[in-house]
Amino acid sequence: MIPYKLYKGRRKTIALSFNNDVELIVKAPTWMKTEDVEAFITRKSEWVDATRERLLNARQKELSMRIKLESGDILPYLGRKLTLTVVREERSRGKIRQQDDRVILYAGYEADYEYRRSRLETWYRRQAAATLEERARHYAEVLGVSYGKLHVKDQRSRWGSCSTRGNLNFNWRIIMAPEAVCNYVIIHELCHLVHMDHSPEFWNLVESIDLLYRRHRMWLKQHGEELYII
């Protein structure tokens, strides 16, 4: 049996899913016995194996697309192409500075790939938080809606989401997409504050703000995986 992580809580049913590390996650009612949990997993083994293999293949493809994060590499940012410059020096903590069309990463001599990747992700997340908040406020005013909190996450299965409480969640990588595509994702989620579905009324509302939303939606389908280069 594939190893799994079990979380019990006040729920009525058992559910299976995988996290970002392709680990099997099991959520079950508090009263459910371990043998019953494993019996359920066994019954769903075909789905578990197929889903795990698909996610592992996708993960491997993602890793193969990643750039080396060395001087001269190109970093996409709202449709722009920023050139990365890595400055090696005696320091214990990395620092990033943007200068025109350059992103300068100051790192210690021993800083490996994972360290550089982590620092760049942190930088992207900060840029995304500020940019998405600014644009969400603008489009919320245009739509005449208000939202709760805005969170920047690493959602593997979606670019954005809107909770029933009115909170907005965005994948930080959307900041690497063209500006118009990034705006579309924001508008899409804000429109869910009016229509919590994908009904014709919902898409009409999206189109009233973004006339080219179909083009932007298609760009994500065709090029979304290209945003996983880090």
Coordinates of N, CA, C and O in Angstrom, one line a residue, residues 23-191:
E23 N 2.1 13.2 -2.1 CA 1.9 12.3 -1.0 C 0.4 12.1 -0.9 O -0.4 13.1 -1.0
L24 N 0.0 10.9 -0.6 CA -1.5 10.6 -0.5 C -2.0 11.2 0.8 O -1.5 10.9 1.9
I25 N -3.0 12.0 0.7 CA -3.6 12.6 1.9 C -5.0 12.0 2.1 O -5.8 11.9 1.2
V26 N -5.3 11.5 3.3 CA -6.6 10.9 3.6 C -7.3 11.7 4.7 O -6.7 11.9 5.8
K27 N -8.5 12.2 4.4 CA -9.2 12.9 5.4 C -10.4 12.0 5.8 O -11.2 11.6 4.9
A28 N -10.6 11.7 7.1 CA -11.6 10.8 7.5 C -12.3 11.3 8.8 O -11.8 12.1 9.5
P29 N -13.5 10.7 9.0 CA -14.2 11.1 10.3 C -13.4 10.6 11.5 O -12.7 9.6 11.4
T30 N -13.6 11.2 12.6 CA -12.8 10.8 13.8 C -13.1 9.4 14.3 O -12.3 8.7 14.8
W31 N -14.4 8.9 14.0 CA -14.8 7.6 14.5 C -14.3 6.5 13.6 O -14.4 5.3 13.9
M32 N -13.7 6.8 12.4 CA -13.3 5.7 11.5 C -12.1 5.0 11.9 O -11.1 5.6 12.2
K33 N -12.1 3.7 11.9 CA -11.0 2.9 12.3 C -9.9 2.8 11.2 O -10.2 2.9 10.0
T34 N -8.7 2.6 11.6 CA -7.6 2.6 10.6 C -7.8 1.5 9.6 O -7.5 1.7 8.4
E35 N -8.2 0.3 10.0 CA -8.4 -0.8 9.1 C -9.5 -0.4 8.0 O -9.4 -0.9 6.9
D36 N -10.5 0.3 8.5 CA -11.5 0.8 7.5 C -11.0 1.8 6.5 O -11.4 1.8 5.3
V37 N -10.1 2.7 7.0 CA -9.5 3.7 6.2 C -8.6 2.9 5.1 O -8.7 3.2 3.9
E38 N -7.8 2.0 5.5 CA -7.0 1.3 4.6 C -7.8 0.4 3.6 O -7.4 0.2 2.4
A39 N -8.9 -0.1 4.1 CA -9.8 -0.9 3.2 C -10.3 0.0 2.1 O -10.5 -0.4 0.9
F40 N -10.7 1.3 2.5 CA -11.2 2.2 1.5 C -10.1 2.6 0.5 O -10.4 2.6 -0.7
I41 N -8.9 2.8 0.9 CA -7.8 3.1 0.0 C -7.6 1.9 -1.0 O -7.3 2.1 -2.1
T42 N -7.7 0.7 -0.4 CA -7.5 -0.5 -1.3 C -8.5 -0.5 -2.4 O -8.3 -0.8 -3.6
R43 N -9.8 -0.2 -2.0 CA -10.9 -0.2 -3.0 C -10.6 0.9 -4.1 O -11.1 0.7 -5.2
K44 N -10.0 1.9 -3.7 CA -9.7 3.0 -4.6 C -8.3 2.9 -5.2 O -7.8 3.9 -5.8
S45 N -7.6 1.8 -5.1 CA -6.2 1.7 -5.5 C -6.0 2.0 -6.9 O -5.0 2.5 -7.3
E46 N -6.9 1.6 -7.8 CA -6.8 1.9 -9.2 C -6.7 3.4 -9.4 O -5.8 3.9 -10.2
W47 N -7.6 4.2 -8.8 CA -7.6 5.6 -8.9 C -6.3 6.2 -8.3 O -5.7 7.1 -8.8
V48 N -5.9 5.7 -7.1 CA -4.7 6.2 -6.4 C -3.5 6.0 -7.3 O -2.7 6.9 -7.4
D49 N -3.3 4.8 -7.8 CA -2.1 4.5 -8.6 C -2.1 5.4 -9.9 O -1.0 5.9 -10.2
A50 N -3.2 5.5 -10.6 CA -3.3 6.3 -11.8 C -3.0 7.8 -11.5 O -2.3 8.4 -12.3
T51 N -3.6 8.3 -10.5 CA -3.5 9.7 -10.2 C -2.1 10.0 -9.7 O -1.5 11.0 -10.1
R52 N -1.5 9.1 -8.9 CA -0.1 9.3 -8.4 C 0.9 9.3 -9.6 O 1.8 10.1 -9.7
E53 N 0.7 8.4 -10.5 CA 1.6 8.3 -11.7 C 1.5 9.6 -12.5 O 2.5 10.1 -13.0
R54 N 0.2 10.0 -12.7 CA 0.0 11.2 -13.5 C 0.7 12.4 -12.9 O 1.4 13.3 -13.5
L55 N 0.5 12.6 -11.6 CA 1.1 13.7 -10.9 C 2.7 13.6 -10.8 O 3.3 14.6 -10.9
L56 N 3.2 12.4 -10.7 CA 4.6 12.3 -10.7 C 5.2 12.6 -12.0 O 6.3 13.2 -12.1
N57 N 4.5 12.2 -13.1 CA 5.0 12.5 -14.5 C 5.0 14.1 -14.7 O 5.9 14.6 -15.3
A58 N 3.9 14.7 -14.2 CA 3.7 16.1 -14.3 C 4.8 16.8 -13.5 O 5.4 17.8 -14.0
R59 N 5.1 16.3 -12.4 CA 6.2 16.9 -11.5 C 7.5 16.8 -12.2 O 8.3 17.7 -12.2
Q60 N 7.8 15.6 -12.8 CA 9.1 15.4 -13.5 C 9.2 16.3 -14.7 O 10.3 16.9 -14.9
K61 N 8.1 16.5 -15.4 CA 8.1 17.5 -16.5 C 8.4 18.9 -16.0 O 9.2 19.6 -16.7
E62 N 7.8 19.2 -14.9 CA 8.0 20.6 -14.4 C 9.4 20.8 -14.0 O 10.0 21.8 -14.3
L63 N 10.0 19.8 -13.3 CA 11.4 19.9 -12.9 C 12.4 20.0 -14.1 O 13.4 20.7 -14.0
S64 N 12.0 19.3 -15.2 CA 12.9 19.4 -16.4 C 12.8 20.7 -17.1 O 13.7 21.1 -17.8
M65 N 11.8 21.5 -16.8 CA 11.6 22.8 -17.5 C 12.3 23.9 -16.7 O 12.5 25.0 -17.2
R66 N 12.7 23.6 -15.5 CA 13.3 24.7 -14.7 C 14.6 25.2 -15.2 O 15.4 24.4 -15.6
I67 N 14.8 26.5 -15.1 CA 16.0 27.1 -15.6 C 17.1 26.9 -14.5 O 16.7 26.7 -13.3
K68 N 18.3 27.1 -14.8 CA 19.4 26.9 -13.8 C 19.6 28.0 -12.8 O 20.3 27.9 -11.8
L69 N 18.9 29.2 -13.1 CA 19.0 30.3 -12.2 C 20.4 30.8 -12.1 O 21.0 31.0 -11.0
E70 N 21.1 31.0 -13.2 CA 22.4 31.6 -13.3 C 22.4 32.9 -14.1 O 21.4 33.2 -14.8
S71 N 23.4 33.7 -14.0 CA 23.5 34.9 -14.7 C 23.2 34.7 -16.2 O 23.7 33.8 -16.8
G72 N 22.3 35.6 -16.7 CA 21.9 35.5 -18.1 C 20.6 34.9 -18.3 O 20.0 35.0 -19.4
D73 N 20.0 34.1 -17.3 CA 18.7 33.5 -17.5 C 17.6 34.6 -17.5 O 17.8 35.6 -16.9
I74 N 16.6 34.2 -18.2 CA 15.5 35.2 -18.4 C 14.3 34.8 -17.5 O 13.9 33.7 -17.4
L75 N 13.9 35.9 -16.7 CA 12.8 35.7 -15.8 C 11.6 36.5 -16.3 O 11.6 37.7 -16.5
P76 N 10.4 35.8 -16.6 CA 9.2 36.5 -17.1 C 8.6 37.2 -16.0 O 8.5 36.8 -14.8
Y77 N 8.1 38.4 -16.3 CA 7.4 39.2 -15.3 C 6.4 40.1 -15.9 O 6.8 41.1 -16.6
L78 N 5.1 39.8 -15.8 CA 4.0 40.6 -16.4 C 4.3 40.9 -17.9 O 4.0 42.0 -18.4
G79 N 4.8 39.9 -18.6 CA 5.0 40.1 -20.1 C 6.4 40.6 -20.4 O 6.7 40.7 -21.6
R80 N 7.1 41.1 -19.4 CA 8.5 41.6 -19.6 C 9.5 40.4 -19.5 O 9.1 39.4 -18.9
K81 N 10.6 40.6 -20.0 CA 11.7 39.6 -19.9 C 12.8 40.2 -19.1 O 13.5 41.1 -19.6
L82 N 13.0 39.8 -17.8 CA 14.0 40.4 -16.9 C 15.2 39.4 -17.0 O 15.0 38.2 -16.9
T83 N 16.4 40.0 -17.0 CA 17.6 39.2 -17.1 C 18.1 39.1 -15.6 O 18.3 40.0 -14.9
L84 N 18.4 37.8 -15.3 CA 19.0 37.5 -13.9 C 20.5 37.7 -13.9 O 21.2 37.3 -14.8
T85 N 20.9 38.4 -12.9 CA 22.4 38.5 -12.6 C 22.6 38.0 -11.2 O 22.0 38.5 -10.3
V86 N 23.5 37.0 -11.1 CA 23.8 36.4 -9.8 C 25.2 37.0 -9.4 O 26.2 36.8 -10.1
V87 N 25.2 37.7 -8.3 CA 26.4 38.3 -7.7 C 26.9 37.5 -6.5 O 26.2 37.4 -5.5
R88 N 28.0 36.8 -6.7 CA 28.5 36.0 -5.5 C 29.4 36.8 -4.7 O 30.3 37.5 -5.2
E89 N 29.2 36.8 -3.4 CA 30.0 37.6 -2.4 C 29.9 36.9 -1.1 O 29.1 36.0 -0.8
E90 N 30.7 37.5 -0.2 CA 30.8 36.9 1.2 C 29.6 37.5 2.0 O 29.5 38.6 2.4
R91 N 28.5 36.6 2.1 CA 27.3 37.0 2.8 C 26.6 35.8 3.3 O 26.7 34.7 2.7
S92 N 25.9 35.9 4.4 CA 25.1 34.8 5.0 C 23.7 34.7 4.5 O 23.1 33.7 4.5
R93 N 23.1 35.9 4.0 CA 21.8 35.9 3.6 C 21.7 36.6 2.2 O 22.4 37.6 1.9
G94 N 20.9 36.0 1.3 CA 20.7 36.6 0.0 C 19.9 37.8 0.0 O 19.1 38.1 0.9
K95 N 20.1 38.6 -1.1 CA 19.3 39.8 -1.3 C 19.0 40.0 -2.8 O 19.8 39.6 -3.6
I96 N 17.8 40.5 -3.1 CA 17.4 40.7 -4.5 C 17.1 42.2 -4.7 O 16.4 42.8 -3.9
R97 N 17.6 42.7 -5.8 CA 17.2 44.1 -6.2 C 16.9 44.1 -7.7 O 17.6 43.4 -8.5
Q98 N 15.9 44.8 -8.0 CA 15.5 45.0 -9.4 C 16.0 46.3 -9.9 O 15.8 47.3 -9.3
Q99 N 16.7 46.3 -11.1 CA 17.2 47.5 -11.7 C 16.8 47.5 -13.1 O 17.4 46.7 -13.9
D100 N 15.9 48.3 -13.5 CA 15.4 48.3 -14.9 C 14.9 46.9 -15.3 O 14.0 46.4 -14.7
D101 N 15.6 46.4 -16.3 CA 15.2 45.0 -16.8 C 16.1 43.9 -16.3 O 16.3 42.9 -16.9
R102 N 16.7 44.2 -15.1 CA 17.6 43.2 -14.5 C 17.1 42.9 -13.1 O 16.6 43.8 -12.4
V103 N 17.2 41.6 -12.7 CA 17.0 41.2 -11.3 C 18.3 40.7 -10.8 O 18.9 39.8 -11.4
I104 N 18.8 41.4 -9.8 CA 20.2 41.1 -9.3 C 20.0 40.3 -8.0 O 19.4 40.8 -7.0
L105 N 20.6 39.1 -8.0 CA 20.5 38.3 -6.8 C 21.9 38.2 -6.2 O 22.9 37.7 -6.8
Y106 N 22.0 38.8 -5.0 CA 23.3 38.8 -4.2 C 23.2 37.5 -3.3 O 22.3 37.4 -2.5
A107 N 24.2 36.6 -3.5 CA 24.2 35.4 -2.8 C 25.6 35.0 -2.3 O 26.6 35.4 -2.9
G108 N 25.6 34.2 -1.3 CA 26.9 33.7 -0.8 C 27.6 32.8 -1.8 O 26.9 32.2 -2.6
Y109 N 28.9 32.5 -1.6 CA 29.6 31.7 -2.5 C 29.0 30.2 -2.5 O 29.1 29.5 -3.5
E110 N 28.5 29.9 -1.3 CA 28.0 28.5 -1.2 C 26.5 28.3 -1.5 O 26.0 27.2 -1.5
A111 N 25.8 29.4 -1.9 CA 24.4 29.3 -2.2 C 24.1 28.4 -3.4 O 24.6 28.6 -4.5
D112 N 23.4 27.3 -3.2 CA 23.1 26.3 -4.2 C 21.8 26.7 -5.0 O 21.2 27.7 -4.7
Y113 N 21.4 25.8 -5.9 CA 20.3 26.1 -6.7 C 19.0 26.3 -5.9 O 18.3 27.2 -6.1
E114 N 18.8 25.4 -4.9 CA 17.6 25.5 -4.1 C 17.5 26.8 -3.3 O 16.4 27.4 -3.2
Y115 N 18.7 27.2 -2.9 CA 18.7 28.5 -2.1 C 18.3 29.7 -3.1 O 17.5 30.5 -2.7
R116 N 18.9 29.7 -4.3 CA 18.6 30.7 -5.2 C 17.2 30.7 -5.6 O 16.5 31.7 -5.8
R117 N 16.6 29.5 -5.8 CA 15.2 29.3 -6.2 C 14.3 29.9 -5.1 O 13.3 30.6 -5.4
S118 N 14.6 29.5 -3.9 CA 13.8 30.0 -2.7 C 13.8 31.5 -2.6 O 12.8 32.1 -2.4
R119 N 15.0 32.2 -2.8 CA 15.1 33.6 -2.7 C 14.3 34.3 -3.9 O 13.6 35.3 -3.7
L120 N 14.3 33.7 -5.1 CA 13.6 34.3 -6.2 C 12.1 34.1 -6.0 O 11.3 34.9 -6.4
E121 N 11.7 32.9 -5.5 CA 10.3 32.7 -5.2 C 9.8 33.7 -4.2 O 8.7 34.3 -4.4
T122 N 10.5 34.0 -3.2 CA 10.1 35.0 -2.2 C 10.0 36.3 -2.8 O 9.0 37.1 -2.5
W123 N 10.9 36.7 -3.7 CA 10.8 38.0 -4.4 C 9.5 38.0 -5.3 O 8.8 39.0 -5.2
Y124 N 9.3 37.0 -6.0 CA 8.1 36.9 -6.9 C 6.8 37.0 -6.0 O 5.9 37.7 -6.4
R125 N 6.8 36.3 -4.9 CA 5.6 36.4 -4.1 C 5.3 37.8 -3.6 O 4.2 38.2 -3.5
R126 N 6.4 38.5 -3.2 CA 6.2 39.9 -2.7 C 5.7 40.8 -3.8 O 4.8 41.6 -3.6
Q127 N 6.3 40.6 -5.0 CA 5.8 41.4 -6.1 C 4.3 41.1 -6.4 O 3.5 41.9 -6.7
A128 N 4.0 39.8 -6.4 CA 2.6 39.3 -6.7 C 1.7 39.9 -5.7 O 0.6 40.4 -6.0
A129 N 2.0 39.8 -4.4 CA 1.1 40.3 -3.3 C 0.8 41.8 -3.6 O -0.4 42.2 -3.5
A130 N 1.8 42.6 -3.8 CA 1.5 44.1 -4.0 C 0.8 44.3 -5.3 O -0.2 45.1 -5.3
T131 N 1.1 43.7 -6.4 CA 0.5 43.9 -7.7 C -0.9 43.4 -7.7 O -1.8 44.1 -8.2
L132 N -1.2 42.2 -7.2 CA -2.5 41.6 -7.2 C -3.4 42.4 -6.3 O -4.6 42.6 -6.7
E133 N -2.9 42.9 -5.2 CA -3.8 43.7 -4.3 C -4.2 45.0 -4.9 O -5.4 45.4 -4.9
E134 N -3.2 45.6 -5.6 CA -3.5 46.9 -6.2 C -4.6 46.8 -7.3 O -5.5 47.5 -7.4
R135 N -4.4 45.7 -8.2 CA -5.3 45.5 -9.3 C -6.7 45.0 -8.8 O -7.7 45.3 -9.4
A136 N -6.7 44.2 -7.8 CA -7.9 43.6 -7.3 C -8.8 44.8 -6.8 O -10.0 44.8 -7.0
R137 N -8.2 45.7 -6.1 CA -8.9 46.9 -5.6 C -9.5 47.7 -6.7 O -10.6 48.2 -6.7
H138 N -8.7 47.9 -7.8 CA -9.2 48.6 -8.9 C -10.4 48.0 -9.6 O -11.4 48.6 -9.8
Y139 N -10.2 46.7 -9.9 CA -11.3 46.0 -10.6 C -12.5 45.7 -9.7 O -13.7 45.7 -10.1
A140 N -12.3 45.6 -8.4 CA -13.4 45.5 -7.4 C -14.3 46.8 -7.5 O -15.5 46.7 -7.4
E141 N -13.6 47.9 -7.6 CA -14.3 49.2 -7.7 C -15.1 49.3 -9.0 O -16.2 49.7 -9.0
V142 N -14.5 48.8 -10.0 CA -15.2 48.8 -11.4 C -16.4 48.0 -11.3 O -17.5 48.3 -11.8
L143 N -16.3 46.8 -10.7 CA -17.4 45.9 -10.6 C -18.4 46.2 -9.5 O -19.5 45.7 -9.5
G144 N -18.0 47.1 -8.6 CA -18.9 47.4 -7.5 C -19.0 46.3 -6.5 O -20.1 46.1 -5.9
V145 N -17.9 45.6 -6.2 CA -17.9 44.5 -5.2 C -16.8 44.8 -4.2 O -16.0 45.6 -4.4
S146 N -16.9 44.0 -3.1 CA -15.8 44.1 -2.1 C -15.4 42.7 -1.8 O -16.3 41.8 -1.8
Y147 N -14.2 42.5 -1.5 CA -13.7 41.2 -1.1 C -13.1 41.2 0.3 O -12.8 42.3 0.8
G148 N -12.8 40.0 0.8 CA -12.2 40.0 2.2 C -10.7 40.1 2.1 O -10.2 41.2 2.0
K149 N -10.0 39.0 2.3 CA -8.6 39.0 2.3 C -8.1 38.4 1.0 O -8.7 37.6 0.3
L150 N -6.9 38.9 0.6 CA -6.2 38.4 -0.6 C -5.0 37.6 -0.2 O -4.1 38.2 0.5
H151 N -4.9 36.4 -0.6 CA -3.8 35.5 -0.3 C -3.0 35.1 -1.5 O -3.6 34.8 -2.6
V152 N -1.7 35.1 -1.4 CA -0.8 34.6 -2.5 C -0.3 33.2 -2.1 O 0.3 33.1 -1.1
K153 N -0.6 32.2 -2.9 CA -0.3 30.8 -2.6 C 0.4 30.1 -3.7 O 0.7 30.8 -4.7
D154 N 0.6 28.8 -3.6 CA 1.2 28.0 -4.6 C 0.2 26.9 -5.0 O 0.4 25.8 -4.8
Q155 N -0.9 27.4 -5.6 CA -2.0 26.4 -5.9 C -1.6 25.7 -7.2 O -1.6 26.3 -8.3
R156 N -1.4 24.4 -7.1 CA -1.0 23.7 -8.3 C -2.1 23.4 -9.3 O -1.8 23.3 -10.5
S157 N -3.3 23.4 -8.8 CA -4.4 23.0 -9.7 C -5.2 24.2 -10.3 O -6.1 24.0 -11.1
R158 N -4.9 25.4 -9.8 CA -5.7 26.6 -10.3 C -4.8 27.8 -10.2 O -3.9 27.9 -9.4
W159 N -5.2 28.8 -11.0 CA -4.5 30.1 -10.9 C -5.1 31.1 -9.9 O -4.5 32.0 -9.4
G160 N -6.4 30.8 -9.6 CA -7.0 31.7 -8.6 C -8.3 31.0 -8.1 O -8.8 30.1 -8.7
S161 N -8.8 31.5 -7.0 CA -10.0 31.0 -6.4 C -10.7 32.0 -5.5 O -10.0 33.0 -5.1
C162 N -12.0 31.9 -5.3 CA -12.7 32.8 -4.5 C -13.5 32.0 -3.5 O -14.3 31.1 -3.9
S163 N -13.4 32.2 -2.2 CA -14.1 31.4 -1.2 C -15.5 32.0 -1.0 O -15.8 33.1 -1.4
T164 N -16.3 31.2 -0.3 CA -17.6 31.6 0.0 C -17.7 32.8 0.9 O -18.6 33.5 1.1
R165 N -16.5 33.0 1.6 CA -16.4 34.2 2.5 C -15.9 35.4 1.8 O -15.7 36.5 2.5
G166 N -15.7 35.3 0.5 CA -15.2 36.5 -0.2 C -13.7 36.7 -0.2 O -13.3 37.8 -0.6
N167 N -13.0 35.7 0.2 CA -11.5 35.8 0.2 C -11.0 35.4 -1.2 O -11.5 34.4 -1.8
L168 N -9.9 36.0 -1.6 CA -9.3 35.7 -2.9 C -8.0 35.0 -2.7 O -7.2 35.5 -1.9
N169 N -7.8 34.0 -3.5 CA -6.5 33.3 -3.5 C -5.9 33.2 -4.9 O -6.6 32.9 -5.8
F170 N -4.6 33.5 -5.0 CA -4.0 33.5 -6.3 C -2.7 32.8 -6.3 O -2.0 32.8 -5.3
N171 N -2.4 32.1 -7.3 CA -1.1 31.4 -7.5 C -0.1 32.5 -7.8 O -0.2 33.3 -8.8
W172 N 1.0 32.6 -7.0 CA 2.0 33.6 -7.2 C 2.6 33.6 -8.6 O 3.1 34.7 -9.1
R173 N 2.6 32.5 -9.3 CA 3.2 32.4 -10.6 C 2.5 33.2 -11.7 O 3.0 33.4 -12.7
I174 N 1.2 33.6 -11.4 CA 0.5 34.3 -12.4 C 1.2 35.7 -12.7 O 0.9 36.3 -13.7
I175 N 2.0 36.1 -11.8 CA 2.8 37.4 -12.0 C 3.8 37.2 -13.1 O 4.3 38.2 -13.7
M176 N 4.1 36.0 -13.5 CA 5.0 35.8 -14.6 C 4.3 35.8 -16.0 O 4.9 35.7 -17.0
A177 N 2.9 35.8 -16.0 CA 2.2 35.8 -17.2 C 2.1 37.2 -17.8 O 2.4 38.2 -17.1
P178 N 1.7 37.3 -19.0 CA 1.5 38.7 -19.6 C 0.5 39.5 -18.7 O -0.4 38.9 -18.1
E179 N 0.6 40.7 -18.7 CA -0.2 41.6 -17.9 C -1.7 41.4 -18.1 O -2.4 41.3 -17.1
A180 N -2.1 41.3 -19.3 CA -3.5 41.2 -19.6 C -4.1 39.8 -19.1 O -5.2 39.8 -18.6
V181 N -3.2 38.8 -19.1 CA -3.6 37.5 -18.6 C -3.8 37.5 -17.1 O -4.7 37.0 -16.5
C182 N -2.8 38.2 -16.4 CA -2.9 38.4 -15.0 C -4.2 39.1 -14.6 O -4.8 38.7 -13.7
N183 N -4.5 40.2 -15.4 CA -5.7 40.9 -15.1 C -6.9 40.1 -15.2 O -7.9 40.2 -14.4
Y184 N -6.9 39.2 -16.3 CA -8.1 38.3 -16.5 C -8.3 37.4 -15.3 O -9.5 37.3 -14.9
V185 N -7.3 36.9 -14.7 CA -7.4 36.0 -13.6 C -8.0 36.7 -12.4 O -8.9 36.2 -11.7
I186 N -7.6 38.0 -12.2 CA -8.2 38.8 -11.1 C -9.6 39.1 -11.3 O -10.5 38.9 -10.4
I187 N -9.9 39.5 -12.6 CA -11.3 39.8 -12.9 C -12.2 38.6 -12.8 O -13.3 38.6 -12.2
H188 N -11.7 37.4 -13.2 CA -12.4 36.2 -13.1 C -12.9 35.9 -11.7 O -14.0 35.6 -11.4
E189 N -11.9 36.0 -10.8 CA -12.2 35.7 -9.4 C -13.2 36.7 -8.7 O -14.0 36.4 -7.9
L190 N -13.0 38.0 -9.1 CA -13.9 39.0 -8.5 C -15.3 38.8 -9.0 O -16.3 39.1 -8.3
C191 N -15.5 38.3 -10.3 CA -16.8 38.1 -10.8 C -17.5 37.0 -10.0 O -18.7 36.9 -10.0

